[in-house]
CSV table of C-alpha atoms in Angstrom, one decimal:
chain,number,residue,atom,x,y,z
A,10,MET,CA,0.0,-0.1,0.0
A,11,LYS,CA,2.8,2.3,0.9
A,12,PHE,CA,4.4,1.4,-2.3
A,13,LEU,CA,1.2,2.1,-4.3
A,14,THR,CA,0.7,5.5,-2.6
A,15,LEU,CA,4.3,6.7,-3.6
A,16,ALA,CA,3.8,5.5,-7.2
A,17,VAL,CA,0.5,7.5,-7.5
A,18,SER,CA,2.2,10.6,-6.2
A,19,SER,CA,5.0,10.4,-8.5
A,20,LEU,CA,2.8,9.9,-11.3
A,21,LEU,CA,0.8,13.1,-10.4
A,22,ALA,CA,4.0,15.0,-10.1
A,23,LEU,CA,5.3,14.0,-13.5
A,24,THR,CA,1.8,14.8,-14.9
A,25,SER,CA,2.2,18.4,-13.4
A,26,VAL,CA,5.5,18.8,-14.9
A,27,ALA,CA,4.5,17.8,-18.2
A,28,ALA,CA,1.5,20.3,-18.0
A,29,ALA,CA,3.8,23.0,-17.1
A,30,GLU,CA,6.0,22.4,-20.0
A,31,ARG,CA,3.1,22.9,-22.4
A,32,ALA,CA,1.6,26.3,-23.0
A,33,ALA,CA,-1.9,26.8,-22.4
A,34,GLY,CA,-4.3,27.6,-25.4
A,35,PRO,CA,-7.3,29.8,-25.7
A,36,TRP,CA,-9.8,29.7,-22.9
A,37,GLU,CA,-7.3,27.3,-20.9
A,38,SER,CA,-6.6,27.7,-17.4
A,39,CYS,CA,-3.6,29.9,-16.6
A,40,GLY,CA,-2.1,31.6,-13.7
A,41,GLY,CA,-4.2,29.6,-11.0
A,42,ARG,CA,-3.0,27.2,-8.4
A,43,TYR,CA,-1.0,24.4,-10.2
A,44,GLN,CA,-1.8,26.0,-13.4
A,45,THR,CA,0.5,27.1,-16.2
A,46,GLN,CA,1.5,30.8,-16.2
A,47,ALA,CA,2.1,30.7,-19.9
A,48,CYS,CA,-0.5,31.3,-22.9
A,49,VAL,CA,-0.1,30.4,-26.4
A,50,LYS,CA,0.9,33.1,-28.6
A,51,GLY,CA,-2.0,35.5,-29.5
A,52,THR,CA,-3.6,34.8,-26.2
A,53,VAL,CA,-3.2,36.5,-22.8
A,54,CYS,CA,-4.0,35.4,-19.2
A,55,GLU,CA,-6.7,37.1,-17.7
A,56,ARG,CA,-8.1,36.9,-14.1
A,57,THR,CA,-11.8,35.9,-14.4
A,58,TYR,CA,-12.2,35.9,-10.6
A,59,SER,CA,-10.2,35.9,-7.6
A,60,SER,CA,-8.8,32.3,-7.9
A,61,TYR,CA,-9.1,31.6,-11.5
A,62,SER,CA,-7.3,32.7,-14.8
A,63,GLN,CA,-7.5,31.7,-18.3
A,64,CYS,CA,-5.9,32.4,-21.4
A,65,VAL,CA,-8.0,34.5,-23.8
A,66,PRO,CA,-7.3,35.7,-27.4
A,67,ILE,CA,-5.8,39.1,-27.4
A,68,ARG,CA,-8.5,41.5,-28.4
A,69,LYS,CA,-7.3,44.1,-31.2
A,70,THR,CA,-8.1,47.4,-29.4
A,71,THR,CA,-7.8,50.5,-31.6
A,72,THR,CA,-6.5,53.2,-29.6
A,73,LYS,CA,-7.0,56.8,-30.9
A,74,LYS,CA,-3.9,58.5,-30.1
A,75,THR,CA,-5.1,61.9,-28.8
A,76,THR,CA,-2.4,64.5,-29.0
A,77,THR,CA,-3.1,67.5,-26.9
A,78,THR,CA,-1.1,70.3,-28.0
A,79,LYS,CA,-0.9,72.9,-25.2
A,80,LYS,CA,-0.6,76.4,-26.8
A,81,THR,CA,1.7,78.0,-24.7
A,82,THR,CA,1.5,81.9,-25.4
A,83,THR,CA,4.7,83.5,-24.6
A,84,LYS,CA,4.4,87.2,-24.1
A,85,LYS,CA,7.4,88.7,-26.0
A,86,THR,CA,9.2,91.0,-23.8
A,87,THR,CA,11.1,93.5,-25.8
A,88,THR,CA,14.1,95.0,-24.0
A,89,LYS,CA,15.2,98.0,-25.5
A,90,LYS,CA,18.9,97.8,-25.9
A,91,THR,CA,20.7,100.7,-24.9
A,92,THR,CA,23.2,101.6,-27.3
A,93,THR,CA,25.9,104.0,-26.0
A,94,LYS,CA,26.8,106.2,-28.9
A,95,LYS,CA,30.4,107.0,-28.7
A,96,THR,CA,30.6,110.6,-28.5
A,97,THR,CA,33.3,112.2,-30.7
A,98,PRO,CA,34.1,115.7,-29.7
A,99,ALA,CA,33.0,118.1,-32.4
A,100,TYR,CA,35.9,119.4,-34.6
A,101,THR,CA,36.5,123.1,-33.5
A,102,LYS,CA,38.1,124.8,-36.0
A,103,PRO,CA,40.9,126.9,-34.5
A,104,PRO,CA,40.3,130.7,-34.8
A,105,LYS,CA,41.8,132.6,-37.5
A,106,THR,CA,44.6,134.7,-36.3
A,107,THR,CA,44.1,138.2,-37.7
A,108,THR,CA,46.9,140.9,-37.3
A,109,THR,CA,45.2,144.1,-36.9
A,110,LYS,CA,47.1,147.2,-37.1
A,111,THR,CA,45.9,149.8,-34.7
A,112,ILE,CA,46.2,153.5,-35.6
A,113,THR,CA,45.7,155.9,-32.6
A,114,THR,CA,44.3,159.3,-33.3
A,115,THR,CA,44.2,161.6,-30.5
A,116,VAL,CA,41.3,164.1,-30.6
A,117,THR,CA,40.9,166.5,-28.1
A,118,VAL,CA,37.2,167.0,-27.1
A,119,PRO,CA,36.5,169.8,-24.7
A,120,THR,CA,35.0,168.7,-21.4
A,121,PRO,CA,31.5,170.3,-21.0
A,122,PRO,CA,31.4,172.1,-17.7
A,123,ALA,CA,29.5,170.5,-14.9
A,124,PRO,CA,25.9,171.7,-14.2
A,125,ALA,CA,25.8,174.3,-11.7
A,126,PRO,CA,24.2,173.0,-8.4
A,127,LYS,CA,20.6,174.6,-7.6
A,128,VAL,CA,21.5,175.3,-4.1
A,129,GLN,CA,24.7,176.0,-2.0
A,130,TYR,CA,24.9,173.7,1.0
A,131,VAL,CA,26.0,175.2,4.4
A,132,GLY,CA,27.9,173.0,6.6
A,133,ARG,CA,27.9,169.1,6.2
A,134,VAL,CA,25.3,168.0,3.9
A,135,ASP,CA,25.7,164.8,2.0
A,136,SER,CA,25.1,164.0,-1.8
A,137,GLU,CA,21.4,163.0,-0.9
A,138,GLY,CA,20.6,166.3,0.9
A,139,ARG,CA,20.9,164.9,4.4
A,140,PHE,CA,22.2,166.9,7.3
A,141,ALA,CA,22.4,166.6,11.1
A,142,TRP,CA,25.0,169.1,12.6
A,143,SER,CA,23.6,172.4,14.2
A,144,GLY,CA,23.2,175.2,11.7
A,145,SER,CA,23.7,173.0,8.6
A,146,GLY,CA,21.4,173.8,5.7
A,147,LEU,CA,21.5,175.7,2.4
A,148,ARG,CA,21.3,178.9,0.6
A,149,ALA,CA,19.6,179.5,-2.8
A,150,ASN,CA,18.2,182.2,-5.2
A,151,VAL,CA,14.5,181.4,-5.8
A,152,ALA,CA,12.0,183.5,-7.8
A,153,GLY,CA,8.2,183.7,-7.2
A,154,PRO,CA,5.8,185.3,-5.0
A,155,THR,CA,5.5,182.0,-3.0
A,156,ILE,CA,8.4,180.0,-1.8
A,157,SER,CA,7.7,176.5,-0.4
A,158,LEU,CA,10.0,173.5,0.2
A,159,LYS,CA,9.8,169.9,1.3
A,160,LEU,CA,11.7,168.4,4.3
A,161,ARG,CA,11.8,165.2,6.0
A,162,THR,CA,12.7,164.2,9.7
A,163,GLU,CA,14.2,160.7,10.8
A,164,GLY,CA,15.4,159.4,13.9
A,165,ALA,CA,13.7,162.1,16.3
A,166,PRO,CA,10.3,163.3,17.2
A,167,VAL,CA,10.6,166.7,15.7
A,168,VAL,CA,13.3,169.0,14.4
A,169,TYR,CA,13.2,172.9,14.2
A,170,PHE,CA,14.3,175.1,11.4
A,171,VAL,CA,14.8,178.8,10.6
A,172,ALA,CA,14.3,180.0,7.2
A,173,VAL,CA,15.6,183.5,6.1
A,174,VAL,CA,14.3,185.3,3.1
A,175,ASP,CA,16.2,188.4,1.9
A,176,GLY,CA,18.0,188.7,5.2
A,177,VAL,CA,14.9,188.5,7.3
A,178,ALA,CA,14.4,185.7,9.6
A,179,GLN,CA,10.9,184.0,9.2
A,180,PRO,CA,9.1,182.4,12.1
A,181,ARG,CA,10.6,179.2,13.3
A,182,PHE,CA,9.0,176.0,12.1
A,183,ALA,CA,8.8,172.3,13.1
A,184,VAL,CA,9.1,169.2,10.9
A,185,GLU,CA,7.8,166.1,12.7
A,186,LEU,CA,8.8,162.5,12.3
A,187,GLY,CA,6.7,160.7,9.7
A,188,ALA,CA,5.5,161.8,6.2
A,189,ASP,CA,7.5,164.4,4.2
A,190,LYS,CA,6.5,167.9,5.0
A,191,THR,CA,6.0,170.8,2.5
A,192,VAL,CA,6.5,174.1,4.2
A,193,THR,CA,5.7,177.5,2.8
A,194,ILE,CA,8.3,179.9,4.1
A,195,ALA,CA,7.2,183.0,2.4
A,196,SER,CA,4.4,184.4,0.4
A,197,ASN,CA,3.1,187.6,-1.1
A,198,LEU,CA,6.5,188.1,-2.4
A,199,THR,CA,7.5,190.0,-5.7
A,200,SER,CA,8.1,188.0,-8.6
A,201,GLU,CA,11.8,188.8,-8.5
A,202,THR,CA,14.5,186.6,-7.4
A,203,HIS,CA,15.0,186.1,-3.5
A,204,LEU,CA,17.9,185.0,-1.5
A,205,VAL,CA,16.3,182.0,0.6
A,206,GLU,CA,18.4,180.5,3.6
A,207,LEU,CA,17.7,177.4,5.6
A,208,TYR,CA,19.4,176.4,8.8
A,209,ARG,CA,18.5,173.4,10.9
A,210,ASP,CA,18.1,174.8,14.6
A,211,ASN,CA,18.7,171.7,16.7
A,212,GLU,CA,21.5,169.5,17.5
A,213,VAL,CA,23.1,166.5,16.0
A,214,PHE,CA,21.6,164.0,18.4
A,215,GLU,CA,18.2,165.2,17.1
A,216,GLY,CA,18.0,162.7,14.2
A,217,VAL,CA,18.7,163.5,10.5
A,218,SER,CA,17.0,166.0,8.2
A,219,THR,CA,16.6,165.8,4.5
A,220,PHE,CA,16.1,168.5,2.0
A,221,LEU,CA,13.8,167.2,-0.9
A,222,GLY,CA,13.7,170.4,-3.0
A,223,PHE,CA,11.8,173.3,-3.4
A,224,VAL,CA,8.0,173.0,-4.3
A,225,ASP,CA,6.9,176.5,-5.1
A,226,GLY,CA,9.3,179.0,-6.7
A,227,THR,CA,11.7,178.8,-9.5
A,228,VAL,CA,15.3,177.9,-8.4
A,229,LYS,CA,17.8,180.3,-10.2
A,230,ALA,CA,21.8,180.0,-10.1
A,231,PRO,CA,23.0,179.8,-6.6
A,232,PRO,CA,24.4,182.8,-4.6
A,233,PRO,CA,28.1,183.1,-4.4
A,234,PRO,CA,29.7,181.8,-1.2
A,235,ARG,CA,30.2,184.0,1.7
A,236,PRO,CA,33.8,185.6,1.6
A,237,LYS,CA,34.8,184.1,4.9
A,238,PHE,CA,34.3,180.6,6.6
A,239,LEU,CA,34.6,179.7,10.2
A,240,GLU,CA,34.3,176.0,11.6
A,241,ILE,CA,33.3,175.8,15.5
A,242,ILE,CA,34.0,172.7,17.3
A,243,GLY,CA,32.2,172.5,20.7
A,244,ASP,CA,29.8,171.1,23.1
A,245,SER,CA,26.2,172.3,24.3
A,246,ILE,CA,27.3,176.0,24.5
A,247,SER,CA,28.1,175.9,20.7
A,248,GLY,CA,25.1,173.9,19.9
A,249,GLY,CA,22.6,176.4,21.6
A,250,TYR,CA,21.3,174.0,24.5
A,251,GLY,CA,18.4,175.7,26.2
A,252,ASN,CA,19.2,179.1,25.2
A,253,LEU,CA,15.6,180.0,24.5
A,254,GLY,CA,14.7,179.1,28.2
A,255,VAL,CA,14.4,181.2,31.3
A,256,GLU,CA,15.8,179.9,34.4
A,257,LEU,CA,16.3,182.1,37.6
A,258,HIS,CA,18.8,181.0,40.4
A,259,PRO,CA,17.8,182.7,43.7
A,260,ASN,CA,20.5,182.2,46.2
A,261,TRP,CA,22.2,180.1,43.4
A,262,VAL,CA,19.4,177.5,43.3
A,263,ALA,CA,17.6,177.1,40.0
A,264,ASN,CA,14.0,177.8,40.7
A,265,PRO,CA,12.1,177.1,38.6
A,266,ALA,CA,14.5,174.9,36.8
A,267,CYS,CA,13.9,174.1,33.1
A,268,GLY,CA,15.5,171.3,31.1
A,269,TYR,CA,16.6,170.8,27.6
A,270,SER,CA,14.0,170.4,24.5
A,271,ALA,CA,14.1,170.9,20.9
A,272,VAL,CA,11.7,173.8,21.5
A,273,ASN,CA,13.9,175.8,23.8
A,274,SER,CA,17.3,175.2,21.9
A,275,SER,CA,18.2,177.3,18.9
A,276,TYR,CA,21.3,177.3,16.9
A,277,TYR,CA,20.3,180.5,15.1
A,278,ALA,CA,20.6,182.2,18.5
A,279,THR,CA,24.1,181.1,19.4
A,280,TYR,CA,27.3,183.1,19.5
A,281,GLY,CA,28.6,181.3,16.5
A,282,ALA,CA,25.6,182.1,14.2
A,283,ILE,CA,25.4,185.8,15.4
A,284,ALA,CA,29.2,186.4,14.6
A,285,GLY,CA,28.8,184.8,11.3
A,286,ARG,CA,26.0,187.2,10.4
A,287,ALA,CA,27.8,190.1,11.7
A,288,LEU,CA,31.0,189.3,9.6
A,289,ASN,CA,29.1,187.9,6.6
A,290,ALA,CA,30.9,184.7,7.2
A,291,GLN,CA,29.8,181.0,6.6
A,292,VAL,CA,29.9,179.0,9.7
A,293,SER,CA,30.0,175.2,10.1
A,294,THR,CA,29.4,174.0,13.6
A,295,ILE,CA,30.5,170.6,14.8
A,296,ALA,CA,29.1,170.4,18.5
A,297,ARG,CA,27.5,167.8,20.7
A,298,SER,CA,26.0,168.2,24.1
A,299,GLY,CA,27.7,166.6,27.1
A,300,TRP,CA,30.9,165.7,25.2
A,301,GLY,CA,34.5,166.7,25.7
A,302,ILE,CA,38.0,165.9,25.2
A,303,THR,CA,38.8,163.4,27.8
A,304,HIS,CA,35.3,162.2,28.7
A,305,GLY,CA,31.7,163.5,28.6
A,306,TYR,CA,29.6,165.1,31.4
A,307,GLY,CA,29.8,163.3,34.7
A,308,GLY,CA,32.7,161.2,33.4
A,309,GLU,CA,31.0,159.4,30.6
A,310,VAL,CA,33.5,157.3,28.9
A,311,GLY,CA,33.9,157.5,25.1
A,312,ALA,CA,31.9,160.8,25.0
A,313,THR,CA,34.6,162.5,23.0
A,314,LEU,CA,34.0,165.0,20.3
A,315,GLN,CA,37.1,163.8,18.3
A,316,SER,CA,35.6,160.3,18.1
A,317,ILE,CA,32.8,161.6,15.8
A,318,TYR,CA,34.4,164.8,14.3
A,319,ASN,CA,35.2,163.2,10.8
A,320,PHE,CA,31.6,162.1,10.1
A,321,THR,CA,29.2,163.9,7.9
A,322,LEU,CA,26.1,163.2,10.1
A,323,GLY,CA,28.0,162.8,13.4
A,324,PRO,CA,27.1,159.7,15.5
A,325,ASN,CA,24.0,159.2,13.3
A,326,GLU,CA,26.0,157.4,10.5
A,327,ASN,CA,29.8,157.0,10.2
A,328,LYS,CA,30.2,158.4,6.7
A,329,THR,CA,33.2,160.3,6.4
A,330,TRP,CA,33.3,164.1,5.5
A,331,THR,CA,35.1,165.3,2.5
A,332,PHE,CA,36.5,168.4,4.4
A,333,LYS,CA,35.6,170.5,1.3
A,334,PRO,CA,35.5,173.5,1.2
A,335,GLN,CA,38.3,174.5,3.5
A,336,PRO,CA,37.5,177.0,6.2
A,337,ASP,CA,39.6,180.0,7.0
A,338,ALA,CA,39.7,179.4,10.6
A,339,VAL,CA,38.7,176.9,13.4
A,340,LEU,CA,37.4,177.7,16.8
A,341,ILE,CA,37.6,175.0,19.5
A,342,ASN,CA,35.4,175.3,22.6
A,343,LEU,CA,35.7,172.1,24.5
A,344,GLY,CA,36.6,171.5,28.3
A,345,THR,CA,33.5,172.3,30.2
A,346,ASN,CA,32.3,168.6,30.4
A,347,ASP,CA,35.9,167.5,31.2
A,348,TRP,CA,35.7,169.5,34.2
A,349,SER,CA,32.4,168.3,35.4
A,350,THR,CA,34.2,165.7,37.5
A,351,GLY,CA,37.1,168.0,38.6
A,352,ASP,CA,40.5,168.8,36.9
A,353,PRO,CA,41.0,166.0,34.2
A,354,GLY,CA,44.9,166.6,34.6
A,355,THR,CA,47.5,166.3,31.8
A,356,LEU,CA,45.4,163.7,30.0
A,357,TYR,CA,43.4,166.7,28.9
A,358,GLU,CA,46.5,168.4,27.3
A,359,ILE,CA,47.6,165.0,25.7
A,360,GLU,CA,44.3,164.2,24.1
A,361,TYR,CA,44.0,167.9,22.9
A,362,VAL,CA,47.2,167.8,21.1
A,363,LYS,CA,46.3,164.6,19.5
A,364,PHE,CA,42.9,166.4,18.2
A,365,LEU,CA,44.9,169.2,16.9
A,366,HIS,CA,46.9,166.9,14.8
A,367,THR,CA,43.8,165.6,13.2
A,368,ILE,CA,42.4,168.9,12.6
A,369,ARG,CA,45.6,170.0,11.1
A,370,SER,CA,45.8,166.8,8.7
A,371,PHE,CA,42.5,168.2,7.2
A,372,TYR,CA,43.3,171.9,7.4
A,373,PRO,CA,47.2,172.3,7.0
A,374,ASN,CA,47.4,176.3,7.1
A,375,LEU,CA,44.4,177.9,8.9
A,376,HIS,CA,44.5,179.6,12.2
A,377,ILE,CA,43.1,177.6,15.2
A,378,PHE,CA,41.6,179.4,18.1
A,379,LEU,CA,41.3,177.5,21.5
A,380,THR,CA,38.8,178.9,24.0
A,381,ILE,CA,36.6,178.0,27.0
A,382,GLY,CA,33.6,179.4,28.9
A,383,PRO,CA,31.2,180.8,29.9
A,384,LEU,CA,30.0,178.1,32.4
A,385,LEU,CA,33.1,177.5,34.3
A,386,SER,CA,33.8,179.4,37.5
A,387,ASP,CA,36.6,179.4,40.2
A,388,PRO,CA,38.5,177.2,40.5
A,389,ALA,CA,37.6,175.4,37.3
A,390,LEU,CA,37.9,178.2,34.9
A,391,PRO,CA,41.6,179.2,35.8
A,392,GLU,CA,42.4,175.6,35.9
A,393,ALA,CA,41.1,175.0,32.4
A,394,LYS,CA,42.7,178.2,31.0
A,395,ALA,CA,45.9,177.0,32.3
A,396,ARG,CA,45.6,173.6,30.7
A,397,ILE,CA,44.8,175.3,27.4
A,398,ALA,CA,47.7,177.5,27.7
A,399,ALA,CA,49.9,174.4,28.1
A,400,VAL,CA,48.3,172.9,25.0
A,401,VAL,CA,49.2,176.0,23.0
A,402,ALA,CA,52.9,176.0,24.3
A,403,ALA,CA,53.2,172.2,23.5
A,404,TRP,CA,51.8,172.5,20.0
A,405,LYS,CA,54.2,175.5,19.1
A,406,ALA,CA,57.3,173.6,20.6
A,407,GLU,CA,56.2,170.4,18.7
A,408,THR,CA,55.4,171.9,15.3
A,409,GLY,CA,57.0,175.4,15.3
A,410,GLU,CA,53.7,176.9,14.2
A,411,THR,CA,52.5,180.3,15.3
A,412,ASN,CA,49.0,180.2,13.7
A,413,ILE,CA,47.5,179.0,17.1
A,414,SER,CA,46.1,181.3,19.9
A,415,GLN,CA,43.9,181.2,23.0
A,416,PHE,CA,41.2,183.4,24.6
A,417,ASP,CA,38.2,182.8,26.8
A,418,PHE,CA,34.6,183.8,27.0
A,419,GLY,CA,34.8,184.5,30.8
A,420,ASN,CA,31.9,183.8,33.1
A,421,GLN,CA,28.4,184.5,32.4
A,422,ASN,CA,26.8,187.2,34.4
A,423,LEU,CA,23.9,186.0,36.5
A,424,GLY,CA,23.9,189.1,38.9
A,425,ALA,CA,24.9,189.2,42.5
A,426,ASN,CA,22.4,186.7,43.7
A,427,GLY,CA,21.3,184.6,40.6
A,428,GLU,CA,18.7,187.2,39.7
A,429,ILE,CA,19.7,187.4,36.2
A,430,PRO,CA,18.3,184.4,34.4
A,431,SER,CA,20.3,181.9,32.3
A,432,GLY,CA,19.1,179.4,29.8
A,433,CYS,CA,17.9,176.0,30.7
A,434,ASP,CA,20.2,174.1,33.0
A,435,TRP,CA,22.4,177.1,33.6
A,436,HIS,CA,23.5,177.2,30.0
A,437,PRO,CA,24.1,180.7,28.5
A,438,SER,CA,20.8,182.5,27.6
A,439,ALA,CA,20.2,184.3,24.3
A,440,ASP,CA,21.4,187.4,25.6
A,441,GLU,CA,24.7,185.8,26.9
A,442,HIS,CA,25.2,184.5,23.3
A,443,LYS,CA,25.1,187.8,22.0
A,444,ARG,CA,27.7,188.9,24.5
A,445,MET,CA,30.0,185.9,23.5
A,446,ALA,CA,29.5,186.8,19.8
A,447,GLY,CA,30.9,190.2,20.5
A,448,ILE,CA,34.0,188.6,22.0
A,449,LEU,CA,34.5,186.3,19.1
A,450,VAL,CA,34.0,189.0,16.4
A,451,GLU,CA,36.6,191.0,18.2
A,452,GLN,CA,39.0,188.1,18.3
A,453,LEU,CA,38.6,187.3,14.6
A,454,GLY,CA,39.1,191.0,13.6
A,455,THR,CA,42.2,191.3,15.8
A,456,THR,CA,43.8,188.1,14.7
A,457,LEU,CA,42.8,187.7,11.1
A,458,GLY,CA,41.5,191.2,10.1
A,459,TRP,CA,37.9,190.1,9.6
A,460,LYS,CA,35.7,193.1,9.5
A,461,ALA,CA,32.0,193.4,10.4
């Protein structure tokens, strides 16, 4: 039995091998358990269910090849190619050299005379018609029954003026700060030509005045200059401080006292202006209240007249004066403010000599008068006179000059007990200025031969 079983198993194994060696035909089993895996040519093994497969003829399948062409739209980006153009410098033709022969012919053309100025300025007046020093102004010949002119005030509330027509002083008038002012200085005149004079009546610290021309009247050729010319250098006394005021001094105390104002101060009433009219002399006055040679009133440092002497408009503007025309004589009345704190000592003499050198640099030949007064009294007046005498001696010794001299105005007369009035703040009154003018006229006549 055992032998039979073995034989049957061997037979089955051989059968399986034989079946495996033969390819399965159409519709035969393939690919299952113990089944062949191969199919005859033209068939293919297909699984019919999970545990069985068979060979089936290959079905001819027509496959339509679908070609999908994806149209790709490419946006063409145009890049502008920057072409750098090689710049070749333009050819510049060299200039043609021409030789020119110059023939110079000298022709003499007569220079036309400069037009005559319409007015004759007095004192320091600039090219724009501006003036500031006491007594500066103008003279002119003007025809017509009515004469008026235009003025401007800058830098001060008000400035007073005196106009003179044919030698007669007209009422004093004011030009206030602000708009330009037209002033009629004379009317009901004959139609003939009249000599018109205009003088600034206040000091240099009262701003700047501007002459803007005549409005009414026909300006003719200017008058000839006065035959003599005096320059005065001084302080408040020479500028006319308070000389229209009235101040009594009972028991030598001012009561009632009056102070400075533009209203009560008049250059036209000063000793210099009065002497000038008496001698038919032009006068230019360079004066500043409170200033001296070494210091100002009360010892004010820097308040020295020589520090502003060179300027056309004084401390208002540092424009240098031309120093033309040249005066015939110079009078210096400085020292009252230097003695306001006592004797200034030899410094006064030293600074005075320096100032004389400045003056002489502008005026090399004229006579110089040195004076003092009339506000000082003992002991200040004799001290000042001695210092001035030392200045004159030092100048003569240094330069060898003799055209320098000294005099003094004395002391103003206020009476035995102050009952004779002065001007404001003890300054000389209008009457005192007349007395001083007489002394000056005498000195100019004796020394220089000037006749009234």
